Protein backbone atom coordinates (compact mmCIF):
# COMPACT_ATOMS: atom_id res chain seq x y z
CA MET A 1 -48.89 -46.33 20.24
CA PHE A 2 -46.26 -43.86 19.57
CA SER A 3 -47.52 -43.14 16.07
CA LEU A 4 -51.21 -42.58 17.55
CA ILE A 5 -49.60 -39.77 19.98
CA ILE A 6 -48.00 -38.54 17.01
CA VAL A 7 -51.54 -38.25 14.98
CA ASN A 8 -53.04 -36.77 17.67
CA GLU A 9 -50.54 -34.12 18.26
CA ALA A 10 -50.26 -33.25 14.85
CA LYS A 11 -54.46 -33.29 14.56
CA ALA A 12 -54.29 -31.02 17.79
CA GLN A 13 -51.86 -28.61 15.88
CA PHE A 14 -53.55 -28.63 13.17
CA GLN A 15 -56.82 -27.68 14.99
CA CYS A 16 -55.22 -24.80 16.80
CA LYS A 17 -53.78 -23.20 13.48
CA ARG A 18 -57.27 -23.70 12.22
CA PHE A 19 -58.87 -21.84 14.97
CA VAL A 20 -55.97 -18.81 15.25
CA GLU A 21 -57.19 -18.17 11.18
CA LYS A 22 -60.60 -17.67 12.20
CA ARG A 23 -60.72 -16.84 15.87
CA CYS A 24 -57.81 -14.04 16.44
CA LYS A 25 -58.35 -11.31 14.28
CA VAL A 26 -55.25 -9.01 14.92
CA PHE A 27 -54.61 -5.46 14.48
CA TRP A 28 -50.77 -4.94 14.29
CA ASP A 29 -50.94 -1.05 13.05
CA ASP A 30 -47.32 -0.72 11.67
CA TYR A 31 -45.76 -3.94 13.25
CA VAL A 32 -44.99 -6.36 11.24
CA PRO A 33 -46.22 -10.09 12.67
CA ASN A 34 -44.04 -12.99 13.17
CA PRO A 35 -45.11 -15.09 10.54
CA GLN A 36 -45.04 -18.04 12.95
CA ASN A 37 -47.93 -18.16 15.52
CA ILE A 38 -46.53 -19.89 18.74
CA LEU A 39 -49.51 -22.39 19.10
CA ALA A 40 -49.88 -24.56 22.24
CA GLU A 41 -52.54 -26.68 24.35
CA LEU A 42 -53.03 -25.70 27.26
CA GLU A 43 -55.25 -27.72 30.19
CA THR A 44 -56.80 -25.17 32.85
CA GLY A 45 -54.26 -24.45 35.62
CA GLN A 46 -51.27 -25.05 33.08
CA THR A 47 -48.54 -22.76 32.19
CA SER A 48 -46.33 -22.89 29.09
CA GLU A 49 -43.22 -20.69 29.00
CA LEU A 50 -41.88 -19.04 25.37
CA ASN A 51 -38.37 -17.97 25.47
CA MET A 52 -37.02 -15.79 22.91
CA ILE A 53 -34.17 -12.96 21.86
CA PHE A 54 -36.08 -9.37 21.53
CA TYR A 55 -33.70 -7.11 20.02
CA ARG A 56 -32.47 -3.39 20.59
CA GLY A 57 -33.88 -0.63 18.67
CA HIS A 58 -37.14 -2.30 18.26
CA ASP A 59 -40.59 -2.06 19.78
CA TYR A 60 -42.74 -5.32 20.40
CA ARG A 61 -46.32 -6.04 20.35
CA VAL A 62 -47.38 -9.56 21.90
CA ILE A 63 -50.86 -10.48 21.89
CA LEU A 64 -52.82 -13.53 23.18
CA CYS A 65 -55.36 -15.48 21.96
CA GLY A 66 -57.30 -18.29 23.85
CA GLU A 67 -60.39 -20.14 23.02
CA GLU A 68 -62.98 -18.44 24.97
CA HIS A 69 -63.90 -21.27 27.35
CA LEU A 70 -60.49 -20.92 28.77
CA GLY A 71 -60.97 -17.27 30.09
CA ASP A 72 -59.06 -14.40 30.15
CA LEU A 73 -55.06 -16.12 30.04
CA ARG A 74 -52.42 -14.71 32.58
CA PHE A 75 -49.32 -13.92 31.24
CA LYS A 76 -45.73 -12.40 32.07
CA ILE A 77 -42.80 -11.20 30.71
CA LEU A 78 -39.93 -12.38 32.42
CA SER A 79 -36.13 -11.67 32.70
CA SER A 80 -33.82 -14.53 31.77
CA LYS A 81 -33.45 -14.63 35.54
CA GLY A 82 -36.84 -15.11 36.20
CA ASP A 83 -37.73 -11.17 37.54
CA VAL A 84 -40.82 -10.46 36.67
CA LEU A 85 -41.13 -7.63 34.18
CA PHE A 86 -44.95 -7.38 33.03
CA ASP A 87 -47.51 -9.51 34.64
CA ASN A 88 -51.20 -8.84 32.65
CA GLN A 89 -52.73 -9.11 36.12
CA GLU A 90 -51.62 -5.92 37.39
CA TYR A 91 -53.16 -4.28 34.06
CA ASP A 92 -56.88 -5.48 33.80
CA MET A 93 -55.81 -9.20 32.37
CA THR A 94 -55.11 -7.52 28.93
CA GLN A 95 -54.46 -9.78 26.12
CA GLU A 96 -52.10 -7.34 24.48
CA TRP A 97 -48.81 -5.62 25.31
CA ASP A 98 -46.44 -3.69 23.73
CA PHE A 99 -43.25 -2.68 25.01
CA THR A 100 -39.56 -1.07 23.58
CA MET A 101 -36.06 -2.72 24.23
CA SER A 102 -33.36 -0.46 24.88
CA THR A 103 -30.71 -3.52 24.76
CA THR A 104 -31.21 -6.87 23.29
CA LYS A 105 -32.23 -9.64 25.95
CA ARG A 106 -33.75 -12.80 26.15
CA LEU A 107 -36.84 -13.15 27.88
CA ILE A 108 -39.20 -15.41 28.57
CA ILE A 109 -42.98 -15.40 27.97
CA GLU A 110 -44.89 -17.45 30.50
CA VAL A 111 -48.60 -18.24 29.92
CA THR A 112 -50.99 -19.92 32.16
CA ALA A 113 -54.85 -21.07 31.52
CA PRO A 114 -56.80 -19.87 34.80
CA GLY A 115 -58.73 -22.18 36.40
CA GLY A 116 -57.43 -25.69 37.33
CA GLY A 117 -57.31 -28.09 40.63
CA GLY A 118 -60.78 -29.41 40.42
CA ASP A 119 -62.11 -32.17 39.62
CA PHE A 120 -62.83 -31.16 35.61
CA VAL A 121 -59.87 -30.27 33.36
CA GLU A 122 -60.79 -28.59 29.95
CA SER A 123 -58.21 -27.91 27.40
CA GLY A 124 -57.94 -25.31 24.73
CA CYS A 125 -55.91 -23.89 22.01
CA VAL A 126 -53.70 -20.52 22.81
CA ALA A 127 -51.91 -18.52 20.49
CA VAL A 128 -49.12 -16.10 21.33
CA MET A 129 -48.35 -13.75 18.27
CA ILE A 130 -45.50 -11.09 18.44
CA GLY A 131 -45.16 -8.55 16.01
CA LEU A 132 -41.97 -5.98 15.91
CA ARG A 133 -40.84 -2.46 14.37
CA PRO A 134 -38.08 -0.39 14.35
CA THR A 135 -38.50 2.03 17.57
CA PRO A 136 -39.16 5.54 16.03
CA LYS A 137 -36.67 7.76 16.34
CA LYS A 138 -37.56 11.12 18.34
CA GLY A 139 -36.28 14.54 18.46
CA PHE A 140 -34.36 16.40 16.09
């Protein structure tokens, strides 16, 4: 039983990785992508959180990519205390967001697959991809 769960989990991760490689074409511009995409299998209505340290003096780009049948993913960026710093629901459900860190902080990226609450539950692959670059110096 335990080995069956591990095999199914490994298979799901492999399928998610393949999905990202084929379907998640990302334009990083001058951002350097984190080589480790964060992958998750989410069910409709399910929320997943990613805790990460973001460093002062850097710009970040967060990009979400999910299987089409999941619809537009909702994502929030929260402070470590749970204060909402960004909610894509306020920005036409954008699946990409750029921001600059003025201080080093631990932030939470919260991703929710829409739907749920009904009799039919679907699941699908979701990738959270993060890129960074040094914040450009401005002025003289």
